[in-house]
XYZ file of C-alpha atoms in Angstrom:
163
model
C 0.155 -0.309 0.094
C 1.387 3.485 -0.934
C 2.283 5.551 1.916
C 0.006 8.570 0.808
C -3.005 6.071 1.084
C -2.462 5.166 4.912
C -4.917 6.375 7.436
C -3.437 9.777 8.699
C -5.312 12.698 10.590
C -4.515 14.677 7.234
C -6.345 11.917 5.197
C -9.296 12.031 7.253
C -9.747 15.718 6.849
C -8.906 15.723 3.056
C -11.813 13.189 2.709
C -14.364 14.896 4.690
C -13.985 17.980 2.821
C -15.387 16.377 0.142
C -18.425 15.583 1.889
C -20.975 18.538 2.209
C -22.593 18.545 5.672
C -25.352 20.811 7.115
C -24.075 23.388 9.674
C -25.388 23.394 13.048
C -24.538 25.608 16.216
C -24.800 23.708 19.473
C -25.273 25.757 22.517
C -25.496 25.069 26.331
C -25.577 27.125 29.591
C -22.089 27.335 31.425
C -21.395 28.610 34.849
C -19.887 31.605 32.921
C -22.598 32.157 30.667
C -23.634 30.719 27.278
C -21.174 28.845 25.239
C -21.673 27.604 21.636
C -19.759 26.146 18.542
C -20.410 25.476 15.076
C -20.800 21.978 14.288
C -20.953 19.585 11.084
C -21.006 16.350 12.707
C -24.771 16.566 14.046
C -26.838 13.334 13.187
C -30.104 11.933 13.677
C -29.910 8.763 15.943
C -33.039 7.336 16.451
C -36.884 8.328 16.165
C -38.142 6.293 19.259
C -36.949 7.757 21.612
C -35.865 10.614 19.634
C -32.182 10.796 19.923
C -29.442 12.938 18.263
C -25.557 13.101 18.261
C -22.951 15.522 17.499
C -18.742 15.716 18.072
C -17.267 18.001 20.415
C -13.450 18.613 20.508
C -12.229 18.033 24.415
C -9.899 20.738 23.825
C -12.423 23.357 22.470
C -13.508 26.291 24.664
C -16.816 24.883 24.948
C -16.308 21.473 26.110
C -16.319 22.288 29.997
C -19.577 23.598 29.666
C -20.803 20.659 27.273
C -19.231 18.197 29.598
C -21.344 19.442 32.553
C -24.498 20.530 30.857
C -27.874 18.725 31.658
C -29.065 19.973 28.007
C -28.015 21.207 24.982
C -29.578 23.458 22.023
C -28.848 22.469 18.441
C -29.642 24.987 15.567
C -29.949 24.160 12.012
C -28.271 27.190 10.052
C -29.721 28.608 6.868
C -28.274 30.102 4.197
C -28.484 33.651 5.530
C -26.493 32.979 8.637
C -22.805 32.008 7.192
C -21.384 34.955 9.360
C -23.369 33.300 12.430
C -21.784 30.377 11.448
C -18.468 31.605 11.072
C -18.648 33.762 14.480
C -19.256 30.314 16.498
C -16.509 28.619 14.695
C -14.041 31.361 15.459
C -11.786 30.924 18.540
C -11.829 33.171 20.973
C -15.171 35.303 19.482
C -17.426 37.011 22.092
C -20.521 34.574 20.226
C -23.208 35.409 22.308
C -22.876 39.448 21.426
C -24.305 41.635 19.268
C -25.133 41.045 16.458
C -26.039 37.601 17.533
C -29.697 37.688 18.645
C -30.718 35.151 21.059
C -32.694 34.161 24.215
C -33.130 31.758 27.324
C -35.151 28.920 25.843
C -36.526 25.726 27.357
C -34.608 24.124 30.234
C -32.588 27.400 30.071
C -30.491 26.758 26.802
C -29.403 29.507 24.996
C -31.574 29.399 21.442
C -30.642 31.342 18.717
C -33.207 33.947 17.035
C -33.868 33.500 13.223
C -32.803 29.741 12.441
C -34.790 27.259 10.216
C -34.913 25.346 13.112
C -34.022 24.094 16.592
C -34.080 21.711 19.168
C -33.216 21.286 22.858
C -31.963 17.996 23.960
C -31.361 16.234 27.457
C -28.079 14.863 27.397
C -27.973 11.018 27.807
C -24.388 10.239 26.975
C -20.922 11.421 26.069
C -19.207 8.814 24.406
C -15.244 8.786 24.005
C -13.784 8.967 20.708
C -10.236 9.994 20.385
C -9.857 13.666 21.230
C -13.670 14.264 20.876
C -16.478 13.269 22.805
C -19.892 12.166 20.949
C -22.539 13.613 22.603
C -25.921 11.635 22.568
C -28.854 13.857 23.574
C -32.596 12.919 23.587
C -34.960 15.735 22.087
C -37.476 17.225 24.469
C -38.199 20.643 22.896
C -38.149 22.096 19.272
C -39.149 24.064 16.855
C -39.321 23.812 12.652
C -40.931 26.585 11.756
C -38.318 28.859 10.676
C -37.927 29.765 7.148
C -34.862 29.297 5.076
C -32.684 26.948 2.817
C -30.011 25.405 4.646
C -26.203 26.116 4.930
C -23.674 23.515 3.956
C -19.922 23.291 4.503
C -17.908 21.950 1.679
C -14.294 22.010 0.798
C -13.337 24.223 4.076
C -16.216 26.954 3.440
C -19.676 27.560 4.027
C -22.146 27.037 0.912
C -25.562 27.570 -0.061
C -27.704 24.807 -1.436
C -27.879 24.679 -5.493
C -30.669 23.356 -7.119
C-alpha cells in the first residue's frame, strides 16, 4: 500500500472536506454564561426515542460547559447565516454578543433567533472518541417552523444549496 494512502489525520480531513455537511450551532448554559460552537457532525440517531448526536473536541473552549450541561441546544443554520456560523467557529470570539440574537429557551438553554429549526435535548451520554466526545441527547423541545434553505459546509467553506 503506498504511504500516501495510509490513514492519517490529514487523509481523514481531506476526505471529509469532500463531504458536504449541514451546519449547526450547538449551545449550552455554562457557569460563566452561554457557550456554543459550530458543528457539522450532527446526526439523527433514533426516532423512538428521539435521539441526536454531535461531536465536540475536548480541547475546545465549549467542552467544559458541554461536559457539565444537562441540556444542549441544536440549531440548524440557514444559508443566510454564514456570518453566524463563522462567529461560532472562530476561536476566542464573543459568540453571544451583538449582532448574535438569542434568548433563554427551554431548560435554560440559549436559543438562537432566526434559524430554520432548533431543538433542545437532554444529554443522555458523552462517549469518548479520540480527542472528541460524541454527545447523545434526547430531544425534549424544538421548533421547525423557521424559514430558509440550509447552510452547507464543503471544501473548507460555507456554501449555499444549489438546485
